[in-house]
mmCIF file of C-alpha atoms in Angstrom:
data_model
loop_
_atom_site.group_PDB
_atom_site.id
_atom_site.type_symbol
_atom_site.label_atom_id
_atom_site.label_comp_id
_atom_site.label_asym_id
_atom_site.label_seq_id
_atom_site.Cartn_x
_atom_site.Cartn_y
_atom_site.Cartn_z
ATOM 1 C CA UNK A 1443 31.611 22.193 -18.113
ATOM 2 C CA UNK A 1444 30.526 23.568 -14.778
ATOM 3 C CA UNK A 1445 26.860 23.805 -15.935
ATOM 4 C CA UNK A 1446 26.685 20.546 -17.359
ATOM 5 C CA UNK A 1447 28.065 18.804 -14.239
ATOM 6 C CA UNK A 1448 25.418 20.692 -12.226
ATOM 7 C CA UNK A 1449 22.695 19.667 -14.644
ATOM 8 C CA UNK A 1450 23.715 16.096 -14.637
ATOM 9 C CA UNK A 1451 23.784 15.968 -10.601
ATOM 10 C CA UNK A 1452 20.586 17.891 -10.618
ATOM 11 C CA UNK A 1453 19.005 15.153 -13.086
ATOM 12 C CA UNK A 1454 20.641 12.145 -11.133
ATOM 13 C CA UNK A 1455 18.913 13.688 -7.922
ATOM 14 C CA UNK A 1456 15.753 14.112 -9.433
ATOM 15 C CA UNK A 1457 15.833 10.413 -10.747
ATOM 16 C CA UNK A 1458 16.449 9.037 -7.427
ATOM 17 C CA UNK A 1459 13.625 10.799 -5.883
ATOM 18 C CA UNK A 1460 11.482 9.974 -8.762
ATOM 19 C CA UNK A 1461 12.363 6.193 -8.219
ATOM 20 C CA UNK A 1462 11.656 6.368 -4.529
ATOM 21 C CA UNK A 1463 8.110 8.101 -5.378
ATOM 22 C CA UNK A 1464 7.429 5.466 -7.628
ATOM 23 C CA UNK A 1465 8.291 2.593 -5.278
ATOM 24 C CA UNK A 1466 6.444 4.266 -2.336
ATOM 25 C CA UNK A 1467 3.306 4.613 -4.539
ATOM 26 C CA UNK A 1468 3.450 0.858 -5.470
ATOM 27 C CA UNK A 1469 3.894 -0.282 -1.762
ATOM 28 C CA UNK A 1470 0.912 2.170 -0.884
ATOM 29 C CA UNK A 1471 -1.289 0.856 -3.554
ATOM 30 C CA UNK A 1472 -0.475 -2.938 -2.465
ATOM 31 C CA UNK A 1473 -1.443 -2.064 0.987
ATOM 32 C CA UNK A 1474 -4.508 -0.372 -0.114
ATOM 33 C CA UNK A 1475 -5.770 -3.187 -2.182
ATOM 34 C CA UNK A 1476 -4.672 -5.544 0.608
ATOM 35 C CA UNK A 1477 -7.104 -3.705 2.565
ATOM 36 C CA UNK A 1478 -9.722 -3.448 0.255
ATOM 37 C CA UNK A 1479 -9.752 -7.275 -0.091
ATOM 38 C CA UNK A 1480 -9.913 -7.529 3.461
ATOM 39 C CA UNK A 1481 -12.825 -5.375 3.877
ATOM 40 C CA UNK A 1482 -14.625 -7.269 0.819
ATOM 41 C CA UNK A 1483 -14.164 -10.402 3.318
ATOM 42 C CA UNK A 1484 -16.798 -8.583 5.534
ATOM 43 C CA UNK A 1485 -18.895 -6.380 3.496
ATOM 44 C CA UNK A 1486 -19.205 -8.181 0.146
ATOM 45 C CA UNK A 1487 -17.684 -11.732 0.523
ATOM 46 C CA UNK A 1488 -18.531 -12.531 -2.993
ATOM 47 C CA UNK A 1489 -15.592 -10.138 -4.079
ATOM 48 C CA UNK A 1490 -13.278 -11.394 -1.661
ATOM 49 C CA UNK A 1491 -10.291 -13.270 -3.057
ATOM 50 C CA UNK A 1492 -8.932 -15.869 -0.586
ATOM 51 C CA UNK A 1493 -4.992 -16.365 -0.489
ATOM 52 C CA UNK A 1494 -3.865 -19.054 -2.399
ATOM 53 C CA UNK A 1495 -3.909 -22.940 -0.999
ATOM 54 C CA UNK A 1496 -0.350 -24.383 -0.118
ATOM 55 C CA UNK A 1497 0.178 -27.005 -2.342
ATOM 56 C CA UNK A 1498 1.701 -29.896 -0.757
ATOM 57 C CA UNK A 1499 4.421 -32.199 -2.618
ATOM 58 C CA UNK A 1500 3.593 -35.777 -2.846
ATOM 59 C CA UNK A 1501 5.852 -36.874 0.006
ATOM 60 C CA UNK A 1502 4.201 -34.155 2.288
ATOM 61 C CA UNK A 1503 0.708 -35.378 1.411
ATOM 62 C CA UNK A 1504 1.460 -39.136 2.145
ATOM 63 C CA UNK A 1505 2.736 -38.234 5.248
ATOM 64 C CA UNK A 1506 -0.017 -35.770 6.235
ATOM 65 C CA UNK A 1507 -2.488 -38.434 5.239
ATOM 66 C CA UNK A 1508 -0.791 -41.124 7.298
ATOM 67 C CA UNK A 1509 -1.537 -38.794 10.422
ATOM 68 C CA UNK A 1510 1.331 -36.392 10.326
ATOM 69 C CA UNK A 1511 1.651 -32.758 10.773
ATOM 70 C CA UNK A 1512 2.166 -30.632 7.598
ATOM 71 C CA UNK A 1513 5.461 -29.053 7.200
ATOM 72 C CA UNK A 1514 5.927 -25.860 8.711
ATOM 73 C CA UNK A 1515 5.795 -22.812 6.160
ATOM 74 C CA UNK A 1516 7.724 -19.754 6.330
ATOM 75 C CA UNK A 1517 5.995 -17.101 8.437
ATOM 76 C CA UNK A 1518 5.011 -13.850 5.901
ATOM 77 C CA UNK A 1519 6.857 -11.050 6.921
ATOM 78 C CA UNK A 1520 6.055 -7.222 6.044
ATOM 79 C CA UNK A 1521 3.158 -5.312 7.451
ATOM 80 C CA UNK A 1522 1.264 -7.339 10.166
ATOM 81 C CA UNK A 1523 2.247 -10.740 8.553
ATOM 82 C CA UNK A 1524 0.414 -9.756 5.238
ATOM 83 C CA UNK A 1525 3.821 -10.557 3.340
ATOM 84 C CA UNK A 1526 3.632 -6.706 1.916
ATOM 85 C CA UNK A 1527 7.216 -5.248 2.591
ATOM 86 C CA UNK A 1528 7.189 -1.354 2.565
ATOM 87 C CA UNK A 1529 10.070 1.270 2.670
ATOM 88 C CA UNK A 1530 7.872 3.643 4.862
ATOM 89 C CA UNK A 1531 9.815 5.061 7.675
ATOM 90 C CA UNK A 1532 8.732 7.405 10.460
ATOM 91 C CA UNK A 1533 11.661 9.321 11.365
ATOM 92 C CA UNK A 1534 10.601 11.626 14.146
ATOM 93 C CA UNK A 1535 7.508 12.509 16.023
ATOM 94 C CA UNK A 1536 7.259 16.164 16.865
ATOM 95 C CA UNK A 1537 4.850 17.428 19.283
ATOM 96 C CA UNK A 1538 4.401 21.441 19.269
ATOM 97 C CA UNK A 1539 3.305 21.827 23.065
ATOM 98 C CA UNK A 1540 2.261 19.631 25.821
ATOM 99 C CA UNK A 1541 -1.067 21.185 25.985
ATOM 100 C CA UNK A 1542 -4.153 18.827 25.907
ATOM 101 C CA UNK A 1543 -6.115 19.099 22.446
ATOM 102 C CA UNK A 1544 -9.203 21.420 22.617
ATOM 103 C CA UNK A 1545 -12.614 19.397 22.933
ATOM 104 C CA UNK A 1546 -14.524 18.173 19.963
ATOM 105 C CA UNK A 1547 -17.034 20.243 18.105
ATOM 106 C CA UNK A 1548 -20.915 19.937 19.045
ATOM 107 C CA UNK A 1549 -22.618 17.193 16.783
ATOM 108 C CA UNK A 1550 -25.568 18.557 14.523
ATOM 109 C CA UNK A 1551 -28.039 14.968 15.413
ATOM 110 C CA UNK A 1552 -27.629 11.660 16.736
ATOM 111 C CA UNK A 1553 -26.232 8.957 15.027
ATOM 112 C CA UNK A 1554 -28.338 7.094 12.283
ATOM 113 C CA UNK A 1555 -27.135 4.091 10.657
ATOM 114 C CA UNK A 1556 -26.538 4.377 6.856
ATOM 115 C CA UNK A 1557 -27.335 2.241 4.393
ATOM 116 C CA UNK A 1558 -24.460 1.573 2.137
ATOM 117 C CA UNK A 1559 -21.552 2.701 4.389
ATOM 118 C CA UNK A 1560 -19.429 0.055 3.127
ATOM 119 C CA UNK A 1561 -19.567 1.358 -0.765
ATOM 120 C CA UNK A 1562 -18.088 4.803 0.413
ATOM 121 C CA UNK A 1563 -15.108 3.444 2.082
ATOM 122 C CA UNK A 1564 -14.554 0.970 -1.111
ATOM 123 C CA UNK A 1565 -15.211 3.931 -3.300
ATOM 124 C CA UNK A 1566 -12.602 6.007 -1.234
ATOM 125 C CA UNK A 1567 -10.306 3.293 -1.559
ATOM 126 C CA UNK A 1568 -10.716 3.315 -5.214
ATOM 127 C CA UNK A 1569 -10.028 6.796 -5.623
ATOM 128 C CA UNK A 1570 -6.862 6.412 -3.750
ATOM 129 C CA UNK A 1571 -5.506 3.615 -6.049
ATOM 130 C CA UNK A 1572 -6.925 5.808 -8.748
ATOM 131 C CA UNK A 1573 -4.579 8.856 -7.565
ATOM 132 C CA UNK A 1574 -1.545 6.776 -7.338
ATOM 133 C CA UNK A 1575 -1.420 5.380 -10.560
#
């Protein structure tokens, strides 16, 4: 009976950990897809999906057409007003020492513009989403 009780507790703990992991993965995927859509607005406007328009009721449309102001909408919550709510929490920030970091390494050559730099970022985001699935 003792081993059964211990196994049950272990399964409950693993189940809670799994549910937490899946919730965090879903939230991370949602944030990545939101960021990818925002980048699409700049790099590939044809792929950008605009947020849905707010549909006014018949009374509100009449009021607005007669010179009134539209009714206030509820401010989106979540991360930076995106409406994405996440359970990520930073518990502590630990600094091992107060010493300044070493200088950056020397670069090989001067900066040159890449022709398809946006595709690399988009491909990386696709890879991150694929890893979360």
